[in-house]
GROMACS .gro file of C-alpha atoms in nm:
model
  418
    1MET     CA    1   7.991  11.160  10.092
    2GLU     CA    2   7.795  10.911  10.323
    3ILE     CA    3   7.488  10.750  10.263
    4GLN     CA    4   7.305  10.629  10.612
    5PHE     CA    5   7.204  10.282  10.648
    6GLU     CA    6   6.852  10.332  10.637
    7ASP     CA    7   6.851  10.505  10.327
    8LEU     CA    8   7.067  10.250  10.134
    9ASP     CA    9   6.756  10.067   9.994
   10LYS     CA   10   6.666  10.360   9.761
   11SER     CA   11   7.013  10.502   9.688
   12ASP     CA   12   7.208  10.539   9.365
   13PHE     CA   13   7.588  10.452   9.352
   14PHE     CA   14   7.849  10.743   9.371
   15ILE     CA   15   8.220  10.688   9.309
   16ASP     CA   16   8.406  10.702   9.682
   17CYS     CA   17   8.061  10.733   9.875
   18VAL     CA   18   8.066  10.571  10.187
   19TYR     CA   19   7.763  10.344  10.251
   20LYS     CA   20   7.691  10.285  10.653
   21GLY     CA   21   7.630   9.980  10.799
   22GLY     CA   22   7.387   9.924  11.049
   23LYS     CA   23   7.417   9.914  11.433
   24ALA     CA   24   7.289   9.547  11.517
   25PRO     CA   25   7.563   9.320  11.609
   26ASN     CA   26   7.503   9.059  11.359
   27MET     CA   27   7.455   8.994  10.947
   28SER     CA   28   7.142   9.224  10.939
   29SER     CA   29   7.370   9.541  10.971
   30GLU     CA   30   7.570   9.430  10.641
   31PRO     CA   31   7.492   9.738  10.406
   32PHE     CA   32   7.522   9.502  10.096
   33HIS     CA   33   7.166   9.338  10.088
   34LYS     CA   34   7.012   9.660  10.155
   35LEU     CA   35   7.207   9.864   9.909
   36ILE     CA   36   7.224   9.620   9.599
   37PRO     CA   37   6.911   9.417   9.532
   38GLY     CA   38   6.966   9.038   9.582
   39CYS     CA   39   7.332   9.088   9.690
   40GLU     CA   40   7.496   8.834   9.931
   41ASN     CA   41   7.619   8.923  10.254
   42ALA     CA   42   7.934   8.713  10.263
   43GLY     CA   43   8.277   8.668  10.066
   44GLY     CA   44   8.501   8.853   9.825
   45PHE     CA   45   8.263   8.743   9.528
   46ARG     CA   46   7.912   8.837   9.589
   47LYS     CA   47   7.696   8.762   9.268
   48LYS     CA   48   7.341   8.758   9.161
   49LEU     CA   49   7.178   8.556   8.865
   50ARG     CA   50   6.919   8.715   8.620
   51GLU     CA   51   6.568   8.640   8.696
   52ASP     CA   52   6.520   8.505   8.322
   53GLY     CA   53   6.608   8.144   8.387
   54SER     CA   54   6.911   8.193   8.164
   55GLY     CA   55   7.160   8.091   8.455
   56LYS     CA   56   7.372   8.397   8.369
   57TYR     CA   57   7.500   8.636   8.599
   58ALA     CA   58   7.313   9.012   8.636
   59TYR     CA   59   7.625   9.157   8.831
   60ILE     CA   60   7.909   9.069   9.035
   61VAL     CA   61   8.033   9.247   9.362
   62LEU     CA   62   8.437   9.247   9.414
   63TYR     CA   63   8.460   9.303   9.793
   64THR     CA   64   8.829   9.374   9.954
   65SER     CA   65   8.977   9.507  10.234
   66MET     CA   66   9.308   9.604  10.054
   67GLU     CA   67   9.506   9.495  10.347
   68GLU     CA   68   9.600   9.137  10.291
   69LEU     CA   69   9.970   9.119  10.241
   70GLU     CA   70   9.943   8.792  10.108
   71TRP     CA   71   9.706   8.881   9.848
   72PRO     CA   72   9.737   9.250   9.784
   73ASP     CA   73   9.428   9.370   9.577
   74TYR     CA   74   9.525   9.738   9.445
   75LEU     CA   75   9.355  10.026   9.280
   76ASP     CA   76   9.600  10.219   9.089
   77GLU     CA   77   9.383  10.558   9.070
   78GLU     CA   78   9.616  10.688   8.802
   79THR     CA   79   9.544  10.435   8.547
   80GLY     CA   80   9.217  10.301   8.687
   81ILE     CA   81   9.363   9.957   8.673
   82PHE     CA   82   9.227   9.730   8.958
   83ARG     CA   83   9.446   9.411   9.061
   84TYR     CA   84   9.200   9.169   9.224
   85TYR     CA   85   9.318   8.799   9.347
   86GLY     CA   86   9.088   8.485   9.328
   87ASP     CA   87   8.922   8.299   9.616
   88ASN     CA   88   9.132   7.999   9.615
   89ARG     CA   89   9.383   8.114   9.902
   90GLU     CA   90   9.459   7.806  10.078
   91PRO     CA   91   9.592   7.476   9.979
   92GLY     CA   92   9.365   7.174   9.939
   93ARG     CA   93   9.144   7.262   9.643
   94GLU     CA   94   9.178   7.269   9.259
   95LEU     CA   95   9.217   7.617   9.106
   96THR     CA   96   8.831   7.669   9.054
   97ASP     CA   97   8.692   7.425   9.318
   98THR     CA   98   8.580   7.745   9.560
   99LYS     CA   99   8.277   7.774   9.763
  100LYS     CA  100   8.203   8.103   9.599
  101LYS     CA  101   8.304   7.995   9.254
  102GLY     CA  102   8.477   8.301   9.217
  103ASN     CA  103   8.756   8.148   9.003
  104LYS     CA  104   8.512   8.020   8.761
  105ILE     CA  105   8.347   8.383   8.745
  106LEU     CA  106   8.690   8.514   8.665
  107GLU     CA  107   8.733   8.251   8.379
  108MET     CA  108   8.399   8.316   8.243
  109ALA     CA  109   8.447   8.709   8.190
  110PHE     CA  110   8.787   8.690   8.083
  111SER     CA  111   8.691   8.427   7.832
  112LEU     CA  112   8.393   8.628   7.709
  113LEU     CA  113   8.656   8.948   7.699
  114ASN     CA  114   8.882   8.786   7.479
  115GLU     CA  115   8.639   8.622   7.262
  116GLY     CA  116   8.500   8.996   7.184
  117LYS     CA  117   8.131   8.912   7.103
  118ASN     CA  118   7.840   8.831   7.334
  119LEU     CA  119   7.956   9.084   7.544
  120GLU     CA  120   7.613   9.168   7.638
  121ASP     CA  121   7.648   8.876   7.863
  122MET     CA  122   7.919   9.013   8.039
  123PRO     CA  123   7.809   9.095   8.409
  124PRO     CA  124   7.934   9.436   8.523
  125PHE     CA  125   8.181   9.456   8.818
  126LEU     CA  126   8.099   9.661   9.135
  127ILE     CA  127   8.411   9.709   9.355
  128PHE     CA  128   8.379   9.805   9.734
  129LYS     CA  129   8.632   9.845   9.968
  130LYS     CA  130   8.600   9.766  10.338
  131THR     CA  131   8.649  10.116  10.534
  132GLY     CA  132   8.766   9.968  10.862
  133LYS     CA  133   8.522  10.147  11.057
  134GLY     CA  134   8.222   9.898  11.160
  135ARG     CA  135   8.011   9.754  10.836
  136ASP     CA  136   8.068  10.068  10.668
  137ILE     CA  137   8.195  10.011  10.286
  138GLN     CA  138   8.327  10.239  10.006
  139PHE     CA  139   8.224  10.227   9.653
  140LEU     CA  140   8.537  10.232   9.423
  141GLY     CA  141   8.350  10.222   9.101
  142LEU     CA  142   8.218  10.032   8.813
  143ALA     CA  143   8.453   9.774   8.639
  144ALA     CA  144   8.529   9.595   8.332
  145PRO     CA  145   8.736   9.299   8.298
  146GLY     CA  146   9.077   9.369   8.109
  147ASN     CA  147   9.267   9.682   7.998
  148PRO     CA  148   9.390   9.816   7.668
  149ARG     CA  149   9.741   9.843   7.817
  150ILE     CA  150   9.750   9.482   7.943
  151SER     CA  151   9.789   9.211   7.701
  152PRO     CA  152   9.528   8.946   7.690
  153ASP     CA  153   9.766   8.655   7.810
  154ARG     CA  154   9.835   8.887   8.118
  155ASP     CA  155   9.527   8.996   8.241
  156LEU     CA  156   9.418   8.698   8.393
  157VAL     CA  157   9.697   8.475   8.530
  158ALA     CA  158   9.691   8.160   8.729
  159PHE     CA  159  10.013   8.128   8.966
  160TRP     CA  160  10.143   7.892   9.219
  161ARG     CA  161  10.172   7.957   9.604
  162THR     CA  162  10.345   7.746   9.864
  163VAL     CA  163  10.170   7.750  10.232
  164LYS     CA  164  10.310   7.510  10.488
  165GLU     CA  165  10.489   7.331  10.213
  166ASN     CA  166  10.152   7.256  10.029
  167ARG     CA  167  10.144   7.408   9.680
  168PHE     CA  168   9.820   7.537   9.520
  169GLN     CA  169   9.704   7.784   9.238
  170ASN     CA  170   9.508   8.097   9.246
  171TYR     CA  171   9.432   8.399   8.997
  172GLU     CA  172   9.546   8.720   8.959
  173ALA     CA  173   9.301   8.922   8.768
  174TYR     CA  174   9.320   9.285   8.631
  175PHE     CA  175   9.021   9.514   8.584
  176THR     CA  176   8.957   9.883   8.478
  177VAL     CA  177   8.727  10.122   8.661
  178LEU     CA  178   8.532  10.293   8.437
  179ASP     CA  179   8.487  10.670   8.385
  180THR     CA  180   8.121  10.686   8.423
  181GLY     CA  181   8.118  11.099   8.439
  182GLU     CA  182   7.947  11.303   8.683
  183LYS     CA  183   7.613  11.116   8.695
  184PRO     CA  184   7.594  10.812   8.934
  185ILE     CA  185   7.525  10.451   8.859
  186TYR     CA  186   7.141  10.446   8.894
  187ARG     CA  187   6.986  10.195   9.090
  188LYS     CA  188   6.732  10.128   8.829
  189TRP     CA  189   7.002   9.988   8.602
  190ILE     CA  190   7.087   9.729   8.874
  191GLU     CA  191   6.730   9.626   8.903
  192SER     CA  192   6.693   9.596   8.515
  193LEU     CA  193   6.986   9.375   8.505
  194ILE     CA  194   6.816   9.116   8.738
  195TYR     CA  195   6.462   9.163   8.605
  196ASP     CA  196   6.484   9.301   8.248
  197HIS     CA  197   6.810   9.226   8.141
  198GLU     CA  198   6.713   9.252   7.752
  199ASN     CA  199   6.653   9.632   7.822
  200ASN     CA  200   6.914   9.699   8.063
  201LEU     CA  201   7.140   9.917   7.832
  202LYS     CA  202   6.875  10.186   7.850
  203TYR     CA  203   6.989  10.255   8.198
  204ALA     CA  204   7.354  10.166   8.200
  205PRO     CA  205   7.622  10.423   8.232
  206GLU     CA  206   7.763  10.535   7.870
  207ALA     CA  207   8.089  10.392   7.938
  208TRP     CA  208   7.952  10.027   8.009
  209VAL     CA  209   7.728  10.065   7.702
  210ARG     CA  210   8.076  10.177   7.513
  211PHE     CA  211   8.248   9.858   7.662
  212VAL     CA  212   7.948   9.614   7.547
  213LYS     CA  213   7.976   9.737   7.188
  214GLN     CA  214   8.375   9.769   7.143
  215GLY     CA  215   8.514   9.534   7.384
  216ARG     CA  216   8.854   9.579   7.516
  217ASN     CA  217   8.906   9.877   7.305
  218GLY     CA  218   8.619  10.062   7.446
  219ILE     CA  219   8.720  10.057   7.783
  220MET     CA  220   8.736  10.420   7.912
  221PRO     CA  221   8.949  10.439   8.246
  222LEU     CA  222   8.833  10.679   8.556
  223ALA     CA  223   9.208  10.801   8.557
  224GLU     CA  224   9.322  11.051   8.829
  225PRO     CA  225   9.675  11.198   8.761
  226LYS     CA  226   9.858  11.300   9.069
  227MET     CA  227  10.109  11.564   9.119
  228HIS     CA  228  10.323  11.330   9.379
  229LYS     CA  229  10.265  10.966   9.335
  230ILE     CA  230  10.352  10.783   9.650
  231PRO     CA  231  10.346  10.416   9.588
  232ASN     CA  232  10.210  10.203   9.864
  233ARG     CA  233  10.394   9.877  10.017
  234PHE     CA  234  10.186   9.656   9.746
  235GLU     CA  235  10.325   9.840   9.445
  236GLN     CA  236  10.655   9.815   9.595
  237LEU     CA  237  10.682   9.457   9.673
  238PRO     CA  238  10.626   9.161   9.408
  239ALA     CA  239  10.284   9.072   9.307
  240GLY     CA  240  10.172   8.715   9.425
  241SER     CA  241  10.200   8.568   9.047
  242ASP     CA  242  10.587   8.680   9.062
  243THR     CA  243  10.690   8.342   9.195
  244GLU     CA  244  11.061   8.379   9.097
  245GLY     CA  245  11.102   8.715   9.220
  246LEU     CA  246  10.945   8.653   9.555
  247LEU     CA  247  11.198   8.333   9.591
  248CYS     CA  248  11.483   8.522   9.518
  249LEU     CA  249  11.424   8.794   9.785
  250ASP     CA  250  11.373   8.536   9.996
  251ALA     CA  251  11.685   8.387   9.931
  252ILE     CA  252  11.860   8.731   9.982
  253ARG     CA  253  11.713   8.783  10.310
  254ASN     CA  254  11.793   8.407  10.431
  255HIS     CA  255  12.161   8.447  10.310
  256TYR     CA  256  12.227   8.773  10.513
  257ASN     CA  257  12.016   8.686  10.803
  258SER     CA  258  12.315   8.623  11.046
  259PHE     CA  259  12.513   8.951  10.892
  260ASN     CA  260  12.275   9.225  10.769
  261GLN     CA  261  12.587   9.418  10.670
  262GLY     CA  262  12.664   9.166  10.407
  263PHE     CA  263  12.372   9.295  10.209
  264GLU     CA  264  12.555   9.600  10.152
  265ALA     CA  265  12.810   9.466   9.886
  266CYS     CA  266  12.487   9.283   9.754
  267ALA     CA  267  12.321   9.593   9.723
  268THR     CA  268  12.603   9.795   9.513
  269ASN     CA  269  12.596   9.491   9.287
  270ILE     CA  270  12.239   9.497   9.219
  271VAL     CA  271  12.262   9.882   9.153
  272SER     CA  272  12.540   9.821   8.910
  273LYS     CA  273  12.315   9.596   8.719
  274MET     CA  274  12.033   9.828   8.726
  275ASP     CA  275  12.235  10.073   8.548
  276SER     CA  276  12.615  10.035   8.430
  277HIS     CA  277  12.680  10.375   8.465
  278PHE     CA  278  12.694  10.340   8.869
  279VAL     CA  279  13.077  10.237   8.940
  280ASP     CA  280  13.345  10.236   9.205
  281PHE     CA  281  13.140  10.186   9.498
  282SER     CA  282  13.327  10.129   9.822
  283LEU     CA  283  13.184   9.948  10.123
  284THR     CA  284  13.227  10.104  10.481
  285ARG     CA  285  13.319   9.873  10.767
  286PRO     CA  286  13.028   9.699  10.969
  287TRP     CA  287  13.142   9.852  11.280
  288ARG     CA  288  13.221  10.190  11.160
  289ASP     CA  289  12.882  10.280  10.971
  290GLY     CA  290  12.886  10.654  10.935
  291GLY     CA  291  12.525  10.660  10.813
  292ARG     CA  292  12.621  10.564  10.458
  293ASP     CA  293  12.679  10.222  10.373
  294ALA     CA  294  12.869  10.278  10.054
  295LEU     CA  295  12.987  10.558   9.849
  296GLY     CA  296  13.011  10.546   9.477
  297PHE     CA  297  12.984  10.737   9.141
  298TYR     CA  298  12.759  10.787   8.861
  299SER     CA  299  12.982  10.829   8.551
  300ILE     CA  300  12.839  10.996   8.238
  301SER     CA  301  13.055  10.985   7.917
  302ALA     CA  302  13.014  11.157   7.587
  303GLY     CA  303  13.095  10.817   7.420
  304GLY     CA  304  13.422  10.897   7.286
  305LYS     CA  305  13.781  10.867   7.404
  306VAL     CA  306  13.912  11.239   7.418
  307ASN     CA  307  13.683  11.398   7.677
  308ALA     CA  308  13.686  11.265   8.047
  309SER     CA  309  13.358  11.154   8.190
  310LEU     CA  310  13.157  11.339   8.427
  311LYS     CA  311  13.157  11.148   8.780
  312ILE     CA  312  12.845  11.240   9.010
  313ASP     CA  313  12.906  11.118   9.372
  314CYS     CA  314  12.637  10.892   9.554
  315ALA     CA  315  12.579  10.768   9.875
  316LEU     CA  316  12.389  10.427   9.919
  317GLU     CA  317  12.212  10.282  10.213
  318ALA     CA  318  12.113   9.926  10.208
  319LYS     CA  319  11.815   9.755  10.465
  320CYS     CA  320  11.759   9.378  10.406
  321TYR     CA  321  11.460   9.390  10.563
  322SER     CA  322  11.128   9.140  10.569
  323PRO     CA  323  10.841   9.239  10.363
  324ASN     CA  324  10.633   9.306  10.671
  325ASN     CA  325  10.908   9.589  10.808
  326GLY     CA  326  10.926   9.873  10.570
  327VAL     CA  327  11.183  10.159  10.586
  328GLY     CA  328  11.050  10.431  10.785
  329VAL     CA  329  11.126  10.815  10.846
  330LYS     CA  330  11.423  10.757  11.094
  331GLU     CA  331  11.618  10.525  10.836
  332MET     CA  332  11.533  10.770  10.546
  333SER     CA  333  11.633  11.092  10.741
  334ARG     CA  334  11.960  10.914  10.854
  335LEU     CA  335  12.034  10.901  10.464
  336ILE     CA  336  11.936  11.251  10.388
  337SER     CA  337  12.114  11.417  10.657
  338ARG     CA  338  12.455  11.251  10.533
  339ILE     CA  339  12.424  11.346  10.156
  340ARG     CA  340  12.680  11.589  10.055
  341TYR     CA  341  12.674  11.903   9.837
  342ARG     CA  342  12.637  11.794   9.465
  343GLN     CA  343  12.575  11.410   9.603
  344PHE     CA  344  12.273  11.204   9.577
  345GLY     CA  345  12.141  10.916   9.770
  346ILE     CA  346  12.010  10.570   9.714
  347MET     CA  347  11.818  10.396   9.924
  348ILE     CA  348  11.769  10.004   9.830
  349THR     CA  349  11.579   9.753  10.050
  350THR     CA  350  11.438   9.415  10.011
  351SER     CA  351  11.118   9.551  10.151
  352TYR     CA  352  10.903   9.870  10.120
  353VAL     CA  353  10.959  10.239  10.199
  354ASP     CA  354  10.642  10.357  10.417
  355LYS     CA  355  10.436  10.632  10.314
  356GLN     CA  356  10.550  10.904  10.553
  357ALA     CA  357  10.895  10.829  10.466
  358TYR     CA  358  10.828  10.837  10.092
  359GLN     CA  359  10.638  11.145  10.096
  360GLU     CA  360  10.934  11.324  10.280
  361VAL     CA  361  11.160  11.248   9.982
  362VAL     CA  362  10.907  11.333   9.704
  363GLU     CA  363  10.733  11.639   9.852
  364ASP     CA  364  11.049  11.816   9.951
  365GLY     CA  365  11.247  11.716   9.663
  366HIS     CA  366  11.542  11.528   9.820
  367PRO     CA  367  11.767  11.379   9.569
  368ILE     CA  368  11.715  11.012   9.650
  369LEU     CA  369  11.674  10.721   9.434
  370ILE     CA  370  11.438  10.461   9.585
  371VAL     CA  371  11.488  10.103   9.483
  372THR     CA  372  11.265   9.836   9.686
  373ALA     CA  373  11.166   9.476   9.630
  374THR     CA  374  10.953   9.482   9.320
  375ASP     CA  375  11.262   9.672   9.139
  376ILE     CA  376  11.525   9.437   9.277
  377ALA     CA  377  11.316   9.121   9.139
  378GLN     CA  378  11.313   9.304   8.799
  379ILE     CA  379  11.671   9.373   8.818
  380LEU     CA  380  11.748   9.021   8.885
  381ARG     CA  381  11.529   8.883   8.583
  382GLU     CA  382  11.686   9.116   8.360
  383ASN     CA  383  12.025   8.961   8.454
  384ALA     CA  384  11.897   8.597   8.418
  385ILE     CA  385  11.958   8.545   8.803
  386ASN     CA  386  11.667   8.321   8.926
  387SER     CA  387  11.598   8.078   9.209
  388SER     CA  388  11.804   7.819   9.074
  389ASN     CA  389  12.137   8.036   9.072
  390ILE     CA  390  12.088   8.292   9.303
  391ASN     CA  391  12.260   8.106   9.603
  392GLU     CA  392  12.559   8.082   9.370
  393TRP     CA  393  12.565   8.460   9.275
  394LEU     CA  394  12.544   8.546   9.647
  395THR     CA  395  12.823   8.334   9.758
  396SER     CA  396  13.035   8.482   9.475
  397ILE     CA  397  12.961   8.839   9.609
  398ASP     CA  398  13.077   8.714   9.933
  399ARG     CA  399  13.398   8.613   9.800
  400GLN     CA  400  13.495   8.988   9.672
  401ASP     CA  401  13.377   9.132  10.000
  402ASN     CA  402  13.677   9.177  10.236
  403ARG     CA  403  13.467   9.304  10.499
  404LEU     CA  404  13.288   8.984  10.542
  405ILE     CA  405  13.635   8.789  10.570
  406GLU     CA  406  13.758   9.028  10.820
  407TYR     CA  407  13.423   8.998  10.991
  408TYR     CA  408  13.410   8.627  11.016
  409LYS     CA  409  13.780   8.612  11.130
  410ARG     CA  410  13.690   8.866  11.435
  411VAL     CA  411  13.391   8.612  11.518
  412ASN     CA  412  13.582   8.341  11.527
  413GLU     CA  413  13.864   8.509  11.712
  414MET     CA  414  13.610   8.619  11.967
  415ALA     CA  415  13.457   8.278  12.003
  416ARG     CA  416  13.826   8.142  12.047
  417LYS     CA  417  13.886   8.380  12.348
  418SER     CA  418  13.564   8.301  12.500
   0.00000   0.00000   0.00000
């Protein structure tokens, strides 16, 4: 569904609808100021105060491209949970000292939520996404801060980020897109939020009224179960607030920068830590890689000492990639083509698997276990490996990998001959 630019000033709000921008080569073509009464034309946080002199917000617009790798805003359509990053995105300022005061808005909203009272003062959050086509925008839904499945101490988190050796903090916030049913969100409600706030609930969607009355427990998410869930790269990479996970992954990439094949031994170690039933991995030689970096078994035992365990063959492919370089169809097809009868595969990467490659695995039912960067970060965390001891752990793996010793001997020998 699309609404043309000339019709925006009388349009209601429909989930997933695209609202067209104008054709003029300037800010007058921005759709926000025509679509939403009093809306600002710039920034990720676009806010409007009530006209009653209270100094309180009527509504907040959250605008995102969902394409910033450093700040991966993301809507999980299966749960309705929306992750949004604050507006302190460069070093040099305090957490809430931002031009648009977006982080102060987050603090206000989540404070109201967790106090559980005066929720009639909570501004509704209208989420829009950049479509990538001109100035067109897409409405993703009406959102409330928080989610019943997320602990109150985790729905708004301040975390540290380092850019060019300068440390600063930003917020990672979690909202829920509400199930507003088949009816649109009426323009009259938005207008009443501004000019007649005392009576705005007369025009509000039922899902918002329920939230105002019941708080966190009244949140009804707009959930859309899918037959095949294909996670995007932001799901497969650690969130910005997972500082330890990001540091550990960087340490792994740096450690194997000059010899990527060395990551294969590390990968088998990670998989064994993930599940102790993975056993007896053997590695290929780095100059004789037949398409499977390691072969191993998944051992299933009845638990006693009488009957032999069942061992299922598995083939592992390991890719030590940067977060900007995903595993594609070529790499995935290479593993799929080399899986033998009654064998399954493991693709493990310090990055992510791109959409097309992931779809090939899921939709065609290939027996491939995919382990990406966010999984690795979690596995290391559960095994007490962090930024303070990861280099020691990596060195211990190298000592056990005879291929590395042989490789470096060959390199040194070639250096001497040259």
